[in-house]
CSV table of C-alpha atoms in Angstrom, one decimal:
chain,number,residue,atom,x,y,z
A,11,MET,CA,0.0,0.0,0.0
A,12,ARG,CA,1.3,3.4,-0.9
A,13,THR,CA,2.1,6.0,1.7
A,14,LYS,CA,-0.6,8.4,0.6
A,15,LYS,CA,-3.3,5.8,0.6
A,16,LEU,CA,-2.1,4.6,4.1
A,17,LEU,CA,-2.3,8.2,5.4
A,18,LYS,CA,-5.8,8.5,4.0
A,19,LEU,CA,-6.9,5.4,5.9
A,20,TYR,CA,-5.2,6.7,9.0
A,21,LEU,CA,-7.3,9.9,8.9
A,22,LYS,CA,-10.6,8.2,7.8
A,23,ASN,CA,-12.1,7.4,11.2
A,24,MET,CA,-11.0,10.4,13.2
A,25,LYS,CA,-13.4,12.9,14.6
A,26,PRO,CA,-13.8,16.0,12.4
A,27,ASN,CA,-11.7,18.4,14.5
A,28,THR,CA,-8.9,15.8,15.0
A,29,LYS,CA,-8.9,15.0,11.4
A,30,ARG,CA,-8.7,18.7,10.4
A,31,SER,CA,-5.8,19.2,12.8
A,32,ASN,CA,-3.9,16.2,11.3
A,33,GLU,CA,-4.6,17.2,7.7
A,34,THR,CA,-3.2,20.7,8.4
A,35,THR,CA,-0.2,19.2,10.1
A,36,LEU,CA,0.4,16.9,7.1
A,37,ARG,CA,0.0,19.8,4.7
A,38,ILE,CA,2.6,21.9,6.5
A,39,TRP,CA,5.0,18.9,6.8
A,40,GLU,CA,4.7,17.9,3.2
A,41,ALA,CA,5.3,21.5,2.0
A,42,PHE,CA,8.4,21.6,4.2
A,43,MET,CA,9.6,18.2,2.8
A,44,LYS,CA,9.1,19.5,-0.7
A,45,SER,CA,11.2,22.6,0.0
A,46,ARG,CA,14.0,20.3,1.2
A,47,GLY,CA,13.7,17.7,-1.6
A,48,ILE,CA,12.9,14.9,0.8
A,49,THR,CA,10.1,12.3,1.3
A,50,TYR,CA,8.5,10.5,4.2
A,51,SER,CA,11.0,7.7,3.9
A,52,THR,CA,14.2,9.8,3.3
A,53,ALA,CA,13.5,12.4,6.1
A,54,THR,CA,15.8,12.2,9.0
A,55,THR,CA,15.9,13.2,12.7
A,56,GLN,CA,17.8,16.4,11.6
A,57,HIS,CA,14.9,17.3,9.3
A,58,ALA,CA,12.5,16.8,12.2
A,59,LEU,CA,14.5,19.2,14.3
A,60,GLU,CA,14.6,21.7,11.5
A,61,PHE,CA,10.8,21.4,11.1
A,62,HIS,CA,10.3,22.0,14.8
A,63,ASP,CA,12.4,25.2,14.5
A,64,TYR,CA,10.4,26.2,11.5
A,65,LEU,CA,7.2,25.8,13.4
A,66,THR,CA,8.3,27.9,16.3
A,67,SER,CA,9.4,30.8,14.0
A,68,ARG,CA,6.5,30.5,11.5
A,69,VAL,CA,4.2,33.5,11.3
A,70,GLY,CA,0.5,32.7,11.1
A,71,ILE,CA,-2.3,34.4,9.2
A,72,ASN,CA,-3.0,36.7,12.1
A,73,GLY,CA,0.6,38.0,12.0
A,74,SER,CA,1.8,36.3,15.2
A,75,LYS,CA,4.0,33.3,15.8
A,76,ALA,CA,2.5,29.9,16.7
A,77,ALA,CA,1.7,29.3,20.4
A,78,ASN,CA,3.6,26.5,22.1
A,79,GLY,CA,0.4,24.5,22.2
A,80,THR,CA,0.1,24.6,18.4
A,81,VAL,CA,3.7,23.5,18.0
A,82,HIS,CA,3.2,20.8,20.6
A,83,SER,CA,0.1,19.5,18.7
A,84,ARG,CA,1.8,19.5,15.3
A,85,ILE,CA,4.8,17.4,16.6
A,86,LYS,CA,2.5,15.1,18.5
A,87,ASN,CA,0.4,14.5,15.4
A,88,LEU,CA,3.5,13.7,13.3
A,89,LYS,CA,4.9,11.4,16.1
A,90,LYS,CA,1.7,9.3,15.8
A,91,ILE,CA,1.6,9.4,12.0
A,92,TYR,CA,5.2,8.2,11.8
A,93,GLN,CA,4.5,5.5,14.3
A,94,ALA,CA,1.7,4.3,12.0
A,95,LEU,CA,4.0,4.5,9.0
A,96,LEU,CA,6.7,2.6,10.9
A,97,SER,CA,4.3,-0.2,11.8
A,98,GLU,CA,3.6,-0.6,8.0
A,99,ARG,CA,7.4,-0.4,7.2
A,100,LYS,CA,7.0,2.7,5.1
A,101,VAL,CA,9.7,4.4,7.1
A,102,LYS,CA,12.8,3.1,8.9
A,103,ALA,CA,12.3,5.1,12.1
A,104,ASN,CA,10.0,7.5,13.9
A,105,ILE,CA,12.1,10.6,13.4
A,106,PHE,CA,9.8,12.7,15.6
A,107,HIS,CA,10.2,10.3,18.6
A,108,THR,CA,13.4,11.8,19.8
A,109,PRO,CA,14.6,13.6,23.0
A,110,LEU,CA,16.4,16.1,20.8
A,111,ILE,CA,13.2,17.9,20.1
A,112,LYS,CA,12.6,20.1,23.1
A,113,LEU,CA,8.9,20.9,23.3
A,114,LYS,CA,7.9,23.7,25.6
A,115,HIS,CA,4.9,23.1,27.9
A,116,PRO,CA,1.8,23.5,25.7
A,117,ARG,CA,0.2,25.9,28.2
A,118,SER,CA,3.2,28.3,28.4
A,119,ASN,CA,3.2,31.3,26.1
A,120,MET,CA,-0.5,30.8,25.4
A,121,LYS,CA,-2.3,33.1,23.0
A,122,ARG,CA,-4.3,35.8,24.6
A,123,ARG,CA,-7.9,35.1,25.6
A,124,THR,CA,-10.5,35.7,22.9
A,125,GLN,CA,-11.6,39.4,23.1
A,126,SER,CA,-15.3,40.2,23.2
A,127,ILE,CA,-17.1,42.8,21.0
A,128,THR,CA,-19.7,45.0,22.5
A,129,PRO,CA,-23.3,45.0,21.0
A,130,GLU,CA,-22.7,48.6,20.0
A,131,GLN,CA,-19.6,47.7,18.0
A,132,VAL,CA,-21.4,44.8,16.4
A,133,ASP,CA,-24.2,47.2,15.4
A,134,LEU,CA,-21.7,49.5,13.7
A,135,ILE,CA,-20.2,46.6,11.8
A,136,LEU,CA,-23.5,45.4,10.6
A,137,LYS,CA,-24.4,49.0,9.4
A,138,TYR,CA,-21.3,49.0,7.2
A,139,LYS,CA,-22.0,49.6,3.5
A,140,PRO,CA,-20.3,46.8,1.6
A,141,THR,CA,-18.6,47.9,-1.7
A,142,SER,CA,-18.2,44.3,-3.1
A,143,ILE,CA,-19.8,40.9,-3.0
A,144,LYS,CA,-17.0,39.7,-0.8
A,145,GLU,CA,-17.6,42.4,1.8
A,146,ARG,CA,-21.4,41.8,1.8
A,147,GLN,CA,-20.7,38.1,2.4
A,148,ALA,CA,-18.3,39.0,5.3
A,149,VAL,CA,-21.0,41.1,6.9
A,150,CYS,CA,-23.5,38.3,6.6
A,151,LEU,CA,-21.0,35.8,8.1
A,152,ILE,CA,-20.4,38.1,11.1
A,153,ALA,CA,-24.1,38.6,11.6
A,154,THR,CA,-24.8,34.9,11.4
A,155,MET,CA,-22.1,33.9,13.9
A,156,TYR,CA,-23.2,36.6,16.3
A,157,ALA,CA,-26.9,36.0,16.0
A,158,GLY,CA,-26.6,32.3,16.8
A,159,GLY,CA,-23.3,32.0,18.8
A,160,LEU,CA,-22.0,29.9,15.9
A,161,ARG,CA,-18.4,28.6,15.6
A,162,VAL,CA,-16.9,29.7,12.3
A,163,SER,CA,-16.7,26.1,11.1
A,164,GLU,CA,-20.4,25.7,11.7
A,165,ALA,CA,-21.3,28.8,9.8
A,166,LEU,CA,-19.1,27.8,6.8
A,167,GLY,CA,-20.7,24.4,6.7
A,168,LEU,CA,-24.2,25.9,6.1
A,169,LYS,CA,-26.1,25.1,2.9
A,170,LEU,CA,-28.7,27.3,1.2
A,171,ASP,CA,-31.5,25.1,2.4
A,172,ASP,CA,-30.2,25.1,6.0
A,173,VAL,CA,-31.7,28.6,6.6
A,174,ARG,CA,-35.3,27.9,7.8
A,175,HIS,CA,-38.3,29.2,9.8
A,176,SER,CA,-40.3,27.1,12.2
A,177,ASP,CA,-44.1,26.8,12.1
A,178,LYS,CA,-44.3,29.7,14.5
A,179,GLY,CA,-41.8,31.8,12.6
A,180,THR,CA,-38.6,31.3,14.6
A,181,LEU,CA,-35.5,31.8,12.4
A,182,TYR,CA,-33.1,28.9,12.7
A,183,VAL,CA,-30.3,27.1,10.8
A,184,ASN,CA,-29.6,23.4,10.6
A,185,LEU,CA,-26.0,22.9,11.6
A,186,ARG,CA,-24.4,19.9,10.0
A,187,ASP,CA,-20.8,20.4,11.1
A,188,THR,CA,-20.9,20.8,14.9
A,189,LYS,CA,-18.1,20.1,17.3
A,190,ASN,CA,-20.1,17.1,18.6
A,191,ASN,CA,-20.5,15.8,15.0
A,192,THR,CA,-24.3,15.9,15.3
A,193,ASP,CA,-27.0,17.9,13.4
A,194,VAL,CA,-28.5,20.7,15.5
A,195,ASN,CA,-31.3,23.2,14.8
A,196,GLN,CA,-29.8,26.4,16.1
A,197,PRO,CA,-32.1,29.5,16.6
A,198,LEU,CA,-30.9,32.9,15.4
A,199,ALA,CA,-31.8,36.4,16.4
A,200,PRO,CA,-34.7,37.5,14.1
A,201,TRP,CA,-32.8,40.6,12.8
A,202,CYS,CA,-30.3,38.3,11.1
A,203,PHE,CA,-32.7,37.3,8.4
A,204,LYS,CA,-32.2,40.5,6.4
A,205,PHE,CA,-28.6,39.6,6.0
A,206,LEU,CA,-29.2,36.0,5.2
A,207,SER,CA,-31.9,36.8,2.6
A,208,LYS,CA,-29.4,39.1,0.7
A,209,GLN,CA,-26.8,36.3,0.8
A,210,ILE,CA,-29.3,33.7,-0.4
A,211,SER,CA,-30.4,36.0,-3.2
A,212,GLN,CA,-26.8,36.5,-4.3
A,213,ARG,CA,-26.1,32.8,-4.2
A,214,SER,CA,-29.2,32.3,-6.4
A,215,LEU,CA,-27.7,34.6,-8.9
A,216,ASP,CA,-24.4,32.7,-8.8
A,217,ASN,CA,-26.4,29.6,-9.7
A,218,GLN,CA,-23.6,27.3,-8.6
A,219,GLY,CA,-23.3,24.9,-5.6
A,220,GLU,CA,-25.3,24.6,-2.5
A,221,ASP,CA,-23.0,26.3,0.0
A,222,LEU,CA,-24.3,29.5,1.7
A,223,PHE,CA,-20.8,31.0,2.0
A,224,ILE,CA,-18.4,30.6,-0.9
A,225,SER,CA,-15.1,32.0,-2.2
A,226,TYR,CA,-15.1,34.8,-4.7
A,227,ARG,CA,-12.4,36.4,-6.9
A,228,LYS,CA,-11.7,40.1,-6.6
A,229,ASN,CA,-13.9,40.7,-9.6
A,230,GLY,CA,-16.8,39.0,-7.8
A,231,ARG,CA,-16.7,35.9,-9.9
A,232,LEU,CA,-16.8,32.5,-8.2
A,233,LEU,CA,-13.5,31.0,-7.3
A,234,ARG,CA,-14.9,27.8,-5.8
A,235,THR,CA,-18.1,26.6,-4.2
A,236,SER,CA,-16.8,26.5,-0.7
A,237,ILE,CA,-14.7,28.9,1.5
A,238,ASP,CA,-12.0,27.6,3.9
A,239,LEU,CA,-11.3,28.8,7.4
A,240,LYS,CA,-8.2,30.8,6.4
A,241,THR,CA,-10.1,32.8,3.7
A,242,ALA,CA,-13.0,33.4,6.0
A,243,TYR,CA,-10.7,34.6,8.7
A,244,ARG,CA,-9.0,37.0,6.3
A,245,HIS,CA,-12.2,38.5,5.1
A,246,THR,CA,-13.9,39.0,8.5
A,247,LYS,CA,-10.6,40.2,10.0
A,248,LYS,CA,-10.3,42.9,7.4
A,249,LEU,CA,-13.8,44.1,8.2
A,250,LEU,CA,-13.1,44.1,12.0
A,251,LEU,CA,-9.9,46.1,11.4
A,252,GLU,CA,-12.0,48.8,9.7
A,253,PHE,CA,-13.5,49.4,13.1
A,254,GLY,CA,-10.3,49.4,15.1
A,255,LEU,CA,-10.8,45.9,16.4
A,256,THR,CA,-7.2,44.7,16.1
A,257,LYS,CA,-7.3,42.1,18.8
A,258,HIS,CA,-10.5,40.4,17.7
A,259,SER,CA,-11.3,37.4,15.4
A,260,ASN,CA,-14.2,35.2,14.3
A,261,GLN,CA,-14.3,33.5,17.7
A,262,SER,CA,-14.9,36.9,19.3
A,263,LEU,CA,-18.4,36.9,17.8
A,264,ARG,CA,-19.4,33.7,19.4
A,265,LYS,CA,-18.0,34.8,22.8
A,266,SER,CA,-19.7,38.1,22.5
A,267,SER,CA,-23.2,36.6,21.9
A,268,ILE,CA,-22.7,34.3,24.9
A,269,ASN,CA,-21.6,37.3,27.0
A,270,VAL,CA,-24.7,39.2,26.0
A,271,LEU,CA,-26.9,36.4,27.5
A,272,LEU,CA,-24.8,36.3,30.7
A,273,GLU,CA,-25.1,40.1,31.1
A,274,GLN,CA,-28.9,39.7,30.9
A,275,GLY,CA,-28.8,37.3,33.8
A,276,ILE,CA,-29.8,34.2,31.7
A,277,PRO,CA,-29.0,31.1,33.9
A,278,LEU,CA,-26.0,29.0,32.9
A,279,PRO,CA,-28.0,25.9,32.0
A,280,GLU,CA,-30.1,27.9,29.6
A,281,THR,CA,-27.1,29.6,28.1
A,282,GLN,CA,-25.4,26.2,27.7
A,283,GLY,CA,-28.4,25.0,25.7
A,284,PHE,CA,-28.0,27.9,23.3
A,285,SER,CA,-24.2,27.8,23.1
A,286,ARG,CA,-24.1,24.0,22.8
A,287,HIS,CA,-21.1,23.6,25.2
A,288,LYS,CA,-20.7,20.1,26.2
A,289,SER,CA,-21.3,20.9,29.9
A,290,VAL,CA,-22.1,23.8,32.2
A,291,GLN,CA,-18.6,23.5,33.5
A,292,ALA,CA,-17.2,24.3,30.0
A,293,LEU,CA,-19.4,27.4,29.9
A,294,GLN,CA,-18.4,28.4,33.5
A,295,MET,CA,-15.1,30.0,32.3
A,296,TYR,CA,-17.2,32.6,30.3
A,297,PHE,CA,-19.2,33.4,33.3
A,298,ASN,CA,-16.2,33.6,35.7
A,299,GLU,CA,-14.3,35.9,33.3
A,300,TYR,CA,-17.3,38.2,33.0
A,301,ASN,CA,-18.2,38.1,36.7
A,302,ASN,CA,-14.7,38.6,38.0
A,303,LEU,CA,-14.2,41.6,35.8
A,304,GLU,CA,-17.6,43.3,36.3
A,305,ASN,CA,-17.9,42.6,40.0
A,306,SER,CA,-14.3,43.2,40.8
A,307,LEU,CA,-13.2,44.5,44.2
A,308,ALA,CA,-10.8,46.9,42.6
A,309,PRO,CA,-13.1,49.9,42.9
A,310,LYS,CA,-13.0,49.4,46.7
A,311,ILE,CA,-9.3,50.2,46.7
A,312,VAL,CA,-9.2,53.9,47.4
A,313,LEU,CA,-6.5,56.5,48.0
A,314,ALA,CA,-6.2,58.4,51.3
A,315,ARG,CA,-7.9,61.8,51.2
């Protein structure tokens, strides 16, 4: 069995997020091997060391270097991949299983916490007048993630017929690509429909594919019938920067919608049902962060008069 086919089988039964992480790791590693003129079987421990150094110095799409946790995850993925290749005798050794690669603790040098966006800031963004199809789509993507507390992967997985209304008129979307790998009917704030209807109308004019969000060229023509995470990040980030939100990203929209519910005093179990966190404990960090900040004892620290 060829190496490529073996790797495809290795990835086949993984959970979506794990599979995505491993596919990204393989893509980066294969590009690195190509630049060095090596293959899976000819790569050495020295190449593994050089790849580790490359990962630690590599600048991501947000302009910052990878966090230690990301580097740790990439090397861990490759260690398991090479172990699988070794068991099938596709390589002579597991080059990533070496004490020479000094991994820093994954929780050290962590990336900053996701920053929230206030409802007032979101309102300004949604009132932005798009000058292109790509900008209009970015506004709709922002509105959809905020209105339903969606993860960006969930929003990008939406199809045209996933936008629906219940018998009583509640706006919702059918999520196919959730973190738990299950279909979910997720309600959206009613005001979001005007953005979705414009996007659906544009997609009807495109007359190609079933994806709600797609990738366009600069001239507005279709590039492909799906949009990847990197492209979506770039488009929404550009719009956020227009409003001075330099430390915010797609994830900020989900966090912000959850914070709005917590600020209104919605109980954690009810908020969990909306946010689709696996447990109340997983949602607790949002509440603790908000509560510790807004109910801080700091104002009680006064100066002598």
